[in-house]
XYZ file of C-alpha atoms in Angstrom:
531
model
C 123.425 107.490 111.880
C 123.049 110.769 113.609
C 124.657 110.952 116.823
C 121.555 111.787 119.046
C 120.651 108.380 117.915
C 121.885 106.605 121.058
C 119.161 103.981 121.295
C 117.119 102.752 118.109
C 113.911 105.163 117.878
C 110.299 104.259 118.025
C 108.952 104.833 114.207
C 105.722 105.266 113.865
C 103.729 105.824 110.258
C 100.376 107.255 110.185
C 98.683 107.268 107.211
C 95.520 108.931 105.965
C 93.308 108.021 103.220
C 92.063 109.979 100.041
C 93.192 113.179 101.762
C 94.108 115.974 98.935
C 97.456 117.652 98.670
C 95.747 120.957 99.849
C 93.451 119.441 102.645
C 95.863 119.313 105.308
C 96.437 123.001 105.822
C 93.000 124.239 104.432
C 91.187 121.770 106.811
C 93.964 122.559 109.822
C 94.855 118.724 109.906
C 97.554 118.150 112.541
C 97.256 121.802 114.011
C 97.192 120.139 117.825
C 100.655 118.647 117.191
C 102.409 121.366 115.254
C 101.511 124.267 117.462
C 102.815 123.795 120.950
C 102.204 126.316 123.391
C 106.062 127.032 123.580
C 107.324 127.436 119.997
C 110.901 125.703 120.910
C 108.887 122.488 121.429
C 108.126 122.244 117.739
C 109.994 119.554 116.050
C 108.872 119.146 112.400
C 109.465 119.040 109.004
C 107.002 119.383 106.243
C 107.082 117.880 102.564
C 105.075 119.935 99.910
C 105.934 117.729 97.345
C 105.599 114.479 98.659
C 104.983 112.457 95.496
C 102.762 109.388 96.047
C 100.960 107.001 93.533
C 97.715 107.465 91.925
C 95.112 105.062 94.036
C 94.631 103.601 97.517
C 96.498 100.980 98.441
C 98.720 98.610 96.453
C 100.001 101.659 94.202
C 101.147 103.256 97.450
C 101.052 100.612 100.151
C 103.002 98.431 98.155
C 105.227 101.116 97.744
C 105.700 101.872 101.553
C 106.207 98.517 102.455
C 108.570 97.493 99.694
C 110.866 99.931 97.945
C 110.052 99.214 94.681
C 108.093 100.711 91.693
C 104.804 99.314 90.904
C 106.466 98.205 87.471
C 108.677 96.108 89.969
C 106.239 94.194 91.930
C 103.492 93.334 89.297
C 100.869 95.751 90.623
C 101.039 98.727 88.320
C 96.905 98.259 87.370
C 94.132 99.493 89.368
C 93.608 97.836 92.993
C 93.812 94.256 94.041
C 89.969 93.716 94.367
C 88.502 91.713 97.277
C 87.266 88.718 94.804
C 91.067 88.151 93.383
C 93.757 85.708 93.845
C 96.149 88.550 94.107
C 98.537 89.982 96.843
C 101.930 91.900 97.365
C 104.304 89.221 95.827
C 105.272 86.972 98.598
C 109.375 87.363 97.219
C 109.224 90.933 98.397
C 110.508 91.836 101.876
C 108.566 94.030 103.389
C 109.608 97.134 105.969
C 108.120 95.541 109.043
C 110.007 92.530 108.051
C 113.137 94.512 107.938
C 112.978 96.747 111.089
C 111.553 93.042 112.853
C 115.181 91.781 111.738
C 116.415 94.844 113.372
C 115.141 94.108 116.910
C 111.597 96.037 116.569
C 108.371 94.767 117.567
C 106.249 95.177 114.473
C 102.755 96.226 114.833
C 99.907 97.266 112.389
C 96.584 98.692 113.109
C 94.218 99.843 110.096
C 93.755 99.379 106.415
C 95.527 96.425 104.984
C 94.623 96.427 100.996
C 97.510 94.563 99.803
C 95.425 91.276 99.235
C 94.509 88.295 101.534
C 93.665 85.187 99.502
C 95.862 82.933 101.296
C 97.260 83.143 104.701
C 100.636 84.151 103.361
C 99.756 87.253 102.093
C 98.041 88.461 105.691
C 99.985 91.356 107.598
C 100.802 88.945 110.155
C 102.727 86.601 107.471
C 104.612 89.841 105.940
C 106.407 91.112 109.066
C 104.063 92.553 111.409
C 103.616 91.067 114.959
C 100.416 91.774 115.430
C 97.445 93.294 113.237
C 94.003 94.969 113.701
C 91.997 96.463 111.313
C 90.489 95.751 107.769
C 91.780 93.919 104.743
C 89.720 95.508 102.269
C 90.168 98.991 100.503
C 87.053 100.505 102.349
C 83.771 99.456 104.026
C 81.241 100.301 106.711
C 82.784 103.120 109.425
C 80.442 101.200 112.109
C 79.442 97.741 110.996
C 82.683 97.215 109.344
C 80.961 95.467 106.572
C 81.862 95.591 102.794
C 79.880 94.772 99.800
C 81.949 93.745 96.336
C 78.290 93.255 94.582
C 75.499 91.311 94.855
C 75.316 88.699 96.876
C 79.263 89.484 97.867
C 78.760 91.082 101.270
C 81.049 90.211 104.151
C 82.431 90.941 107.486
C 85.918 92.544 107.394
C 87.358 93.471 110.995
C 90.182 91.200 112.215
C 92.684 90.648 115.101
C 95.594 88.955 113.667
C 94.440 86.483 111.234
C 90.967 85.962 112.601
C 87.219 87.961 112.398
C 87.345 90.332 115.530
C 83.646 89.943 116.576
C 84.394 90.180 120.098
C 86.301 93.434 119.899
C 83.855 95.294 117.623
C 81.505 97.574 119.542
C 80.386 99.249 116.421
C 82.917 101.827 117.186
C 83.602 104.366 114.581
C 87.017 102.917 112.761
C 89.029 106.263 113.181
C 88.565 105.833 117.121
C 88.253 102.370 117.594
C 91.992 102.110 115.923
C 93.140 105.267 117.638
C 92.036 103.262 120.951
C 93.858 100.098 119.849
C 96.915 102.039 118.401
C 97.148 103.686 122.433
C 96.621 100.202 123.994
C 99.499 99.264 122.088
C 101.911 101.957 123.455
C 100.438 101.635 126.842
C 101.427 98.025 127.214
C 104.772 97.945 124.888
C 107.804 98.502 127.121
C 109.459 101.680 125.791
C 112.823 100.701 126.220
C 112.520 98.208 123.623
C 112.286 99.863 119.545
C 108.837 99.519 118.170
C 107.415 99.822 114.797
C 103.874 101.147 114.502
C 102.011 101.395 111.183
C 98.677 103.220 111.494
C 96.523 103.091 108.448
C 93.141 105.184 109.126
C 90.444 104.195 106.813
C 89.726 108.055 106.896
C 88.909 109.832 104.871
C 88.027 107.559 102.280
C 84.499 107.052 101.066
C 81.877 106.284 102.710
C 81.350 109.750 104.076
C 80.444 108.807 107.849
C 81.248 110.558 110.795
C 79.911 110.607 114.436
C 77.103 113.743 114.484
C 79.085 115.793 117.105
C 81.773 116.240 114.558
C 79.409 117.561 111.713
C 78.312 120.759 114.453
C 81.666 122.414 113.567
C 80.506 122.805 109.931
C 77.167 123.454 109.799
C 77.955 126.741 107.482
C 79.027 124.266 104.539
C 76.029 124.117 102.886
C 77.387 121.296 100.482
C 76.609 117.683 101.996
C 79.773 116.064 100.981
C 81.916 118.574 101.613
C 80.890 119.136 105.300
C 80.980 115.357 105.800
C 84.265 115.242 104.618
C 85.692 118.376 106.738
C 84.126 116.982 109.376
C 86.195 113.585 108.816
C 89.388 115.263 108.553
C 88.874 116.972 112.060
C 88.137 113.725 113.539
C 91.522 112.268 112.173
C 93.225 115.286 113.284
C 92.123 114.770 116.958
C 93.227 111.207 116.521
C 96.565 111.833 115.606
C 96.804 114.549 118.305
C 95.882 111.508 120.656
C 98.043 109.494 119.515
C 100.720 112.281 119.899
C 99.770 112.620 123.637
C 99.952 108.987 124.081
C 103.680 108.618 122.829
C 104.526 111.241 125.520
C 102.511 109.993 128.182
C 104.424 106.254 127.967
C 107.517 107.362 127.442
C 108.262 107.621 123.686
C 108.057 110.767 122.574
C 111.811 111.946 123.000
C 113.153 109.168 121.105
C 110.516 108.395 118.144
C 109.997 109.681 114.384
C 106.417 110.153 113.440
C 105.714 110.174 109.327
C 102.534 111.298 108.424
C 101.340 111.040 104.744
C 98.210 110.173 102.865
C 97.763 107.935 99.790
C 96.658 109.888 96.836
C 94.912 112.627 96.033
C 91.127 113.487 96.604
C 88.218 112.627 95.336
C 85.848 116.045 94.536
C 82.852 113.550 93.706
C 82.638 112.826 97.462
C 83.807 116.216 99.151
C 87.809 116.363 98.754
C 89.678 118.565 96.915
C 92.996 118.997 94.901
C 92.519 122.682 94.214
C 94.378 124.607 92.738
C 96.193 121.137 91.086
C 94.794 119.697 88.648
C 92.813 116.084 88.290
C 91.823 113.789 91.108
C 92.240 110.533 92.598
C 93.009 107.960 90.375
C 94.706 110.370 88.185
C 98.326 111.126 86.770
C 97.795 114.726 87.245
C 99.258 116.549 90.694
C 95.892 116.443 91.827
C 96.091 112.561 92.335
C 99.742 111.905 93.270
C 100.887 114.919 94.899
C 100.171 114.973 98.873
C 101.586 116.721 102.106
C 103.758 114.691 104.322
C 105.540 115.721 107.640
C 108.112 114.172 109.668
C 107.560 114.847 113.474
C 110.830 114.169 115.816
C 113.320 115.498 118.586
C 115.981 113.864 116.431
C 115.599 115.878 113.544
C 118.835 118.617 113.368
C 116.534 121.543 111.620
C 113.056 122.236 112.501
C 110.229 123.944 110.963
C 111.624 123.406 107.714
C 109.767 123.044 104.541
C 111.265 120.431 101.918
C 110.424 120.953 98.331
C 112.807 118.441 96.753
C 111.585 114.825 95.131
C 110.613 112.405 97.699
C 108.333 109.162 96.466
C 106.667 106.837 98.755
C 109.452 104.068 97.948
C 111.673 106.251 100.039
C 110.692 105.586 103.140
C 111.623 102.164 103.240
C 115.506 102.750 102.808
C 114.858 105.628 105.181
C 113.588 103.873 108.168
C 115.336 101.027 107.896
C 118.759 102.717 107.723
C 117.261 104.797 110.795
C 116.234 101.757 113.063
C 119.608 100.732 112.419
C 118.521 97.868 109.789
C 120.621 96.630 106.841
C 119.668 96.845 103.303
C 120.740 94.053 101.304
C 122.967 94.639 98.010
C 120.664 92.510 95.475
C 117.526 94.432 96.685
C 117.455 96.615 93.554
C 115.649 99.433 95.468
C 114.047 102.318 93.331
C 113.271 104.444 96.695
C 116.350 106.591 98.275
C 117.757 107.200 102.083
C 116.472 110.711 102.364
C 117.155 111.143 106.079
C 119.892 113.714 105.901
C 117.634 115.821 103.157
C 114.934 115.539 105.540
C 116.790 115.799 109.152
C 119.562 118.630 107.798
C 118.238 120.324 104.960
C 121.142 118.459 102.523
C 120.792 117.617 98.447
C 118.048 114.612 98.148
C 119.701 111.977 96.424
C 116.425 111.501 94.303
C 116.288 113.096 90.728
C 113.816 111.431 88.799
C 110.275 109.094 89.416
C 108.379 106.534 87.995
C 104.661 107.366 89.003
C 103.799 104.553 86.933
C 103.478 102.538 83.326
C 100.201 101.017 82.888
C 99.974 99.355 79.971
C 96.314 97.541 80.938
C 94.579 100.853 81.557
C 92.439 101.884 78.557
C 94.543 103.068 75.667
C 94.920 106.651 74.296
C 92.958 106.963 70.813
C 95.473 109.194 69.350
C 98.492 107.493 71.352
C 100.924 106.138 68.563
C 104.677 104.967 68.124
C 104.895 108.108 65.577
C 103.559 110.435 68.350
C 106.320 109.053 70.577
C 109.182 109.339 67.922
C 109.307 105.841 67.478
C 110.764 105.343 70.991
C 107.461 104.913 73.029
C 103.687 103.978 72.246
C 102.492 106.918 73.280
C 98.596 105.348 73.751
C 100.194 103.495 76.766
C 99.492 105.602 80.132
C 102.559 106.485 82.089
C 104.029 109.302 84.077
C 107.535 110.014 84.712
C 109.352 113.310 86.487
C 112.771 113.913 86.097
C 114.082 117.414 87.908
C 111.627 119.884 87.039
C 110.201 118.110 84.234
C 106.916 115.754 84.091
C 105.839 113.816 81.368
C 102.613 112.331 80.668
C 100.943 109.576 78.101
C 98.518 107.925 77.191
C 95.345 108.851 78.913
C 96.550 110.465 82.579
C 92.697 110.566 83.721
C 90.224 113.120 84.382
C 91.848 116.367 83.981
C 89.696 119.366 84.811
C 90.842 121.883 88.078
C 88.097 121.423 90.362
C 87.406 123.925 93.052
C 86.131 123.139 96.399
C 82.691 122.026 96.081
C 81.545 124.151 98.943
C 78.121 125.476 97.593
C 75.173 123.782 97.389
C 73.305 121.910 94.698
C 70.609 124.518 94.533
C 73.034 127.372 94.267
C 74.497 126.042 91.220
C 71.294 124.272 89.959
C 72.961 121.438 90.177
C 75.495 122.121 87.603
C 79.319 120.697 88.561
C 81.797 123.544 89.709
C 84.804 123.139 87.775
C 86.900 124.390 84.654
C 86.415 122.461 81.670
C 89.132 120.853 79.630
C 88.715 120.839 75.708
C 91.759 121.904 74.090
C 93.675 118.808 75.933
C 91.382 116.104 73.723
C 93.224 113.862 70.793
C 96.499 114.560 72.734
C 98.668 111.729 74.128
C 101.995 113.245 75.100
C 102.035 116.213 77.437
C 105.306 118.336 78.964
C 105.122 120.346 82.123
C 107.713 122.280 84.131
C 106.337 121.558 87.287
C 108.384 123.420 89.292
C 107.256 126.813 87.348
C 103.851 125.362 86.682
C 102.583 122.812 89.386
C 99.230 123.430 88.029
C 99.879 121.948 84.658
C 98.254 124.630 83.193
C 100.740 125.036 80.201
C 102.110 122.215 78.169
C 105.303 122.428 76.873
C 105.610 119.237 74.525
C 105.502 121.169 71.229
C 108.202 123.668 72.523
C 110.580 121.083 73.783
C 110.673 117.740 71.863
C 114.223 117.353 72.539
C 113.249 116.927 76.213
C 110.414 114.840 75.183
C 112.472 112.535 73.410
C 114.945 112.351 76.594
C 112.259 111.509 78.857
C 110.591 108.965 76.228
C 113.803 107.099 75.907
C 113.775 106.980 79.875
C 110.222 105.878 80.150
C 111.445 102.947 77.584
C 114.355 102.254 79.830
C 112.404 101.508 82.846
C 109.841 99.809 80.734
C 112.296 97.266 80.070
C 112.511 96.235 83.533
C 109.026 95.992 84.065
C 107.279 92.610 85.099
C 104.006 90.854 83.720
C 100.902 92.642 85.541
C 99.380 90.547 88.332
C 95.276 91.241 87.892
C 93.735 87.813 87.779
C 90.243 87.332 87.204
C 87.881 87.197 89.879
C 87.527 83.957 91.839
C 83.984 82.890 93.110
C 85.468 80.971 95.785
C 85.802 84.446 97.397
C 82.637 84.999 98.733
C 82.157 85.602 102.096
C 79.397 83.281 102.542
C 81.894 80.138 101.970
C 84.223 81.726 104.953
C 81.380 82.172 107.743
C 80.143 85.551 106.428
C 83.866 87.386 106.656
C 86.074 88.030 104.264
C 89.282 86.240 104.344
C 91.677 84.063 102.902
C 89.993 81.532 100.806
C 92.855 79.992 98.532
C 94.441 77.041 100.726
C 98.040 76.580 98.145
C 98.729 72.936 99.181
C 95.366 71.689 98.894
C 94.800 73.596 95.358
C 98.438 72.036 93.941
C 97.354 68.720 95.307
C 93.668 68.910 93.386
C 95.995 70.156 90.263
C 97.474 67.184 90.636
C 94.407 65.235 91.100
C 93.386 66.563 88.282
C 96.099 65.913 85.755
C 96.502 62.570 86.881
C 92.827 62.001 86.461
C 93.028 63.587 82.667
C 95.802 60.925 81.798
C 94.302 57.884 83.657
C 90.925 58.616 81.284
C 92.925 59.039 78.141
C 95.018 56.105 78.765
C 91.740 54.104 79.338
C 90.161 55.249 76.550
C 93.331 54.443 74.317
C 93.177 50.914 75.437
C 89.419 50.288 74.533
C 90.227 50.471 71.081
C 92.611 48.036 69.068
C 93.391 47.915 65.528
C 93.019 44.491 63.615
C 95.397 43.350 60.933
C 93.109 44.478 58.365
C 93.810 48.163 59.571
C 90.247 48.324 61.075
C 89.613 49.613 64.794
C 87.367 47.663 66.675
C 86.359 47.969 70.602
C 88.178 45.977 72.887
C 85.963 44.115 75.377
C 85.416 45.469 78.726
């Protein structure tokens, strides 16, 4: 621990959604916080190579809440659907549980998206003292309703484990969540350790924003880009107001504020990862890279930029250690304590990152064991980073480079403005020197087969530690119409076990009853016994 930590610090983690890796600077995000009146007040650390996972929620939320790669939680495929009986496995100890054990009061505001099919999966059952927000991955910013198909619509705003009907004033979620967080800070004793997790819905689709923020971007003809920029400005203002509240209520001098996004932007709805390749839900840098920062007076070196490898799993051990918690030896951490790298600029302990291995994703048609030198089936979607090198196999996802869609559809005659990739078709293995080529334009897999083989062997080693994928079928009992019109837990484990036992007993009883109805005669014939 740094000597300055005489009192356990307040920890606040703020998450934006689907914010591209270059959007933070391009749109002026966080400007009000990181541009104080006096230069010496700037306590910030920027991470330009902050590596996340590929899609909103489990692939990042679970890695934040637990220090494990997706292959070690079973959440390596897609997202947790609202209709699935699935959640972050209960055997995983979470970040708020660890901080709570260290004496912290723990609060969450915003988007959960780690499953809710039974009560044990809810935020307040996973370490948070309080929860105010949504359980699903997206929804209307004002009405807080979400449809998951025809006839599967429901309300999704919760206080604790119940619907927050009384707290709902139809307020835009970014503003509503900020008000709630400020209220928590106002009513908490700053002398008590506090962990506040802010998971904003913005800037995830649908593109909705108060009109006053749109006024600033009239010059952008493309309506998606205009709304997106306005949503980022609203988010920027929200983080600024949170920072003012931290100062107003006496937390600021002993706090650590971490900001990050959860994945790259989606160009189809206003986002931009340019000049990086790909988009959200892909394994290209545009899908997995994001800006992040740490803002704190406890940092030894201020105003620094870090280009070391830092992954979302690193926040768990970093924040638990910073909060004077304990990390058990049997936790099998995939994350590292990177506080000294962030605060003092020391060498980062992380040398590689498993972005993911997804055995359920659509297989690459041209992938094979032969293409993987007999070490790995390159039809399987996977990505690995080791030092400067990044290896991809299978189908990494949409692979174009998409400049910001700032033009109107009329100007482009309704043509998508991007660079089409034709030369990659038919491939199932890529190798890039990401340090020299962060835009992933020069595939080096043919030039360096030895490096490819070594990284394929590393992938195979990781895969041997993987747990089975958790991706159950849709459960019709999840329909909100069976739960008062609200998205919420529907699976009662004890009743489910009882009904299962009753079913087995019933089958056994019926079977025994039927066997008694028939009896062999001495001549070997079978006759029905009297009832």
